[in-house]
Amino acid sequence: MKFFIDTANLEQIKEAQALGVLDGVTTNPSLMAKEGITGKDNILKHYVAICNIVDGDVSAEVIATDFEGMVREGEALADLHPQIVVKLPMIADGIKACKYFTDKGIRVNMTLVFSAGQALLAAKAGATYVSPFIGRLDDISTDGLNLITEIRLIYDNYGYETEILAASVRHTMHIIDCAKLGADVMTGPLSAIMGLLKHPLTDIGLAQFLADYKKGN
Ligand code: G3P
C-alpha cells in the first residue's frame, strides 16, 4: 500500500520523506488555509515546493466547480510539475473534466467520494485515483471502511485500474484496516503514520537489550 501524507505543512512532509516510506502528498484548500497559504500565486508556489521535497505524486485541487473553469485551473496545475495530479470534485462537471484530462494523459484524483456509485463513475471516467473519505463517513455514523470494501469489490470485478486512495484517514487503525481491505493508497496525517511504529514491547525489549549489553561492557 502506498503512503501519502495529507497536509500542506512542509516540515511534516520533510519528516515523512526522511522516514523513507512516503509515496506522495495530498492537499486541499482547507489544508492550504491551515498553513496560512492564501492567494493563487502563493498556492501554486507551495505546490512546487512540495513537489521538490517528495518523489511521488502530489494532488493539487481545483477551486472551480464548472467544466471550463476546472479545465483552465487543472491545466495550469498540471503544467507546474510532472508530479502534479489534478484533484477534481465528485460532481457532474468534475467527471466531465476527469474524462477530458485522462484523454489528454493528465492524471486525476477524484475527491469528496462518499459512495460506491461515485467511485464507479470515477473509474469509468479514467481517474488515476479515487478518494473515498472514510473519516467523514465515520463522523456521520456510517462505516467508512465498508466503502473501501465495496469499491475494492467493484473495481476487482471489472479490472478497473483506478487506485483506491483511502482519504480522511484520521488515525493509525484506519491505516491498518485500509491495508487489510486492499486500499491501494492511504493518505493521512503524520501522527497516524508514526503511530504504526509504537509498541510498548518494542520499547521494553530495546531497553532490556541495551541494559544487558552494558552489563558485559
Ligand atoms: O484527504 C482528505 C482529507 O483532507 C479530509 O480529511 O480529516 O478533513 O476529513 P478530514
XYZ file of C-alpha atoms and ligand atoms in Angstrom:
227
model
C 0.000 0.000 0.000
C 1.264 3.444 -0.898
C 1.536 6.018 1.894
C 0.592 9.607 1.108
C 0.674 12.366 3.709
C -2.406 14.580 3.875
C -1.006 18.008 4.688
C 0.418 21.201 3.242
C 2.886 21.518 6.143
C 6.374 21.389 4.623
C 8.099 20.341 7.874
C 5.786 17.344 8.280
C 6.226 16.417 4.624
C 10.032 16.554 5.094
C 9.791 14.400 8.240
C 7.704 11.729 6.460
C 10.024 11.828 3.444
C 13.063 11.409 5.716
C 11.485 8.279 7.227
C 11.763 6.744 3.764
C 8.187 5.498 3.441
C 6.465 8.399 1.719
C 4.949 7.845 -1.726
C 3.164 11.141 -2.230
C 1.193 14.061 -0.821
C -2.442 15.131 -0.899
C -3.627 18.631 -0.155
C -6.904 20.508 -0.324
C -7.939 24.160 0.049
C -8.616 23.669 3.787
C -5.132 22.204 4.391
C -3.539 25.112 2.481
C -5.517 27.647 4.534
C -4.463 25.858 7.748
C -0.816 26.585 6.860
C -1.667 30.233 6.050
C -1.054 29.719 2.321
C -3.505 32.033 0.564
C -3.711 33.684 -2.851
C -3.372 31.882 -6.178
C 0.345 32.623 -6.722
C 1.357 31.535 -3.219
C -0.670 28.348 -3.523
C 0.945 27.471 -6.879
C 4.435 28.156 -5.444
C 3.604 25.961 -2.461
C 2.690 23.040 -4.741
C 6.077 23.339 -6.435
C 7.816 23.443 -3.028
C 6.012 20.222 -2.060
C 6.988 18.544 -5.360
C 10.603 19.462 -4.677
C 10.542 17.616 -1.335
C 8.877 14.341 -2.350
C 9.493 11.878 -5.188
C 5.870 10.813 -5.706
C 2.508 12.195 -6.759
C 1.210 15.483 -5.353
C -2.543 16.080 -5.606
C -3.445 19.720 -6.291
C -7.111 20.685 -6.110
C -9.051 22.970 -8.430
C -11.351 25.607 -6.955
C -13.652 25.962 -9.972
C -16.899 23.977 -9.992
C -17.734 24.373 -13.705
C -16.173 22.322 -16.526
C -14.398 25.212 -18.295
C -13.016 26.567 -15.027
C -11.784 23.132 -13.936
C -10.070 22.602 -17.289
C -8.390 26.018 -17.093
C -7.202 25.559 -13.499
C -6.309 21.882 -13.932
C -4.145 22.560 -16.982
C -2.284 25.298 -15.082
C -1.748 22.930 -12.138
C -0.547 20.081 -14.378
C 1.909 22.460 -16.084
C 3.503 23.303 -12.728
C 5.355 20.000 -12.285
C 5.259 16.426 -13.678
C 4.409 15.064 -10.199
C 1.137 17.004 -10.016
C -2.123 15.042 -10.111
C -5.193 17.237 -10.717
C -7.746 16.851 -7.933
C -11.361 17.315 -9.019
C -14.603 17.300 -7.004
C -17.060 14.417 -7.471
C -19.763 16.368 -9.321
C -21.012 16.046 -12.911
C -18.635 18.687 -14.284
C -15.838 17.044 -12.295
C -16.495 13.734 -14.070
C -16.550 15.505 -17.462
C -13.273 17.209 -16.612
C -11.827 13.877 -15.422
C -12.558 12.314 -18.824
C -11.118 15.382 -20.572
C -7.856 15.228 -18.593
C -7.382 11.476 -18.742
C -7.896 11.541 -22.540
C -5.021 14.070 -22.624
C -2.801 11.897 -20.407
C -3.139 14.203 -17.379
C -3.673 12.243 -14.180
C -6.715 12.921 -11.973
C -7.673 12.281 -8.348
C -11.472 12.369 -7.867
C -12.146 13.743 -4.386
C -15.083 14.025 -1.977
C -16.213 10.478 -2.787
C -18.753 9.044 -0.358
C -20.443 6.201 -2.261
C -19.629 3.152 -4.368
C -21.629 4.629 -7.253
C -19.462 7.750 -7.292
C -16.353 5.553 -7.293
C -17.720 3.535 -10.235
C -18.239 6.735 -12.238
C -14.719 7.936 -11.393
C -13.252 4.663 -12.706
C -15.316 4.846 -15.885
C -14.060 8.401 -16.462
C -10.482 7.097 -16.193
C -9.414 8.608 -12.865
C -5.944 7.603 -11.689
C -7.106 7.829 -8.064
C -10.482 7.820 -6.338
C -10.609 9.313 -2.842
C -13.289 7.891 -0.525
C -13.391 9.979 2.681
C -13.614 7.307 5.354
C -13.269 9.536 8.445
C -16.083 11.857 7.371
C -18.381 8.854 6.856
C -17.476 7.588 10.338
C -18.356 11.098 11.612
C -21.960 10.601 10.489
C -22.273 7.065 11.923
C -21.688 5.368 8.554
C -18.936 2.767 8.237
C -16.231 4.425 6.131
C -14.209 1.225 5.864
C -17.200 -0.594 4.361
C -16.987 1.817 1.430
C -13.390 0.700 0.807
C -14.615 -2.938 0.736
C -17.397 -2.081 -1.737
C -15.123 -0.155 -4.094
C -12.445 -2.897 -3.963
C -15.081 -5.494 -4.961
C -16.434 -3.388 -7.842
C -13.006 -2.463 -9.206
C -11.809 -6.082 -8.996
C -14.984 -7.346 -10.729
C -14.110 -5.345 -13.845
C -10.358 -4.873 -13.569
C -10.570 -1.096 -13.232
C -7.076 0.284 -12.755
C -8.184 3.374 -10.801
C -6.350 3.262 -7.479
C -8.392 3.402 -4.286
C -6.882 6.247 -2.261
C -8.390 5.998 1.218
C -8.706 9.613 2.377
C -9.858 11.366 5.520
C -7.787 8.770 7.376
C -7.691 10.027 10.954
C -5.695 7.507 12.984
C -3.376 4.525 12.920
C -6.077 1.812 12.983
C -7.614 3.350 9.852
C -4.287 2.710 8.078
C -4.109 -0.918 9.212
C -7.757 -1.557 8.295
C -7.284 0.046 4.853
C -4.296 -2.239 4.270
C -6.364 -5.302 5.271
C -9.170 -4.306 2.910
C -6.892 -3.765 -0.063
C -6.867 0.025 -0.483
C -4.085 0.860 -2.959
C -3.111 4.061 -1.170
C -3.917 5.764 2.095
C -3.490 9.441 2.845
C -3.376 10.557 6.453
C -1.688 12.804 8.987
C 1.921 12.273 10.087
C 0.671 11.301 13.577
C -1.268 8.321 12.128
C 1.797 7.142 10.190
C 4.116 7.500 13.184
C 1.556 5.613 15.300
C 2.362 2.488 13.279
C 5.770 2.436 14.962
C 4.547 2.316 18.515
C 4.554 -0.812 20.647
C 5.439 -0.927 24.354
C 7.088 -4.361 23.980
C 9.477 -2.852 21.410
C 10.488 -0.138 23.907
C 10.769 -2.588 26.827
C 12.716 -5.107 24.719
C 15.137 -2.472 23.442
C 15.754 -1.104 26.956
C 16.475 -4.673 28.156
C 18.888 -5.376 25.269
C 20.811 -2.163 25.987
C 20.917 -2.842 29.739
C 22.202 -6.396 29.162
C 24.839 -5.114 26.718
C 26.076 -2.619 29.317
C 26.452 -5.386 31.957
C 29.046 -7.131 29.830
C 30.948 -3.967 28.680
O -7.811 13.535 2.337
C -8.995 14.183 2.613
C -8.846 14.925 3.859
O -8.030 16.027 3.711
C -10.083 15.206 4.606
O -9.746 14.835 5.875
O -9.938 14.821 8.289
O -10.790 16.797 6.969
O -11.996 14.625 6.908
P -10.674 15.291 7.080
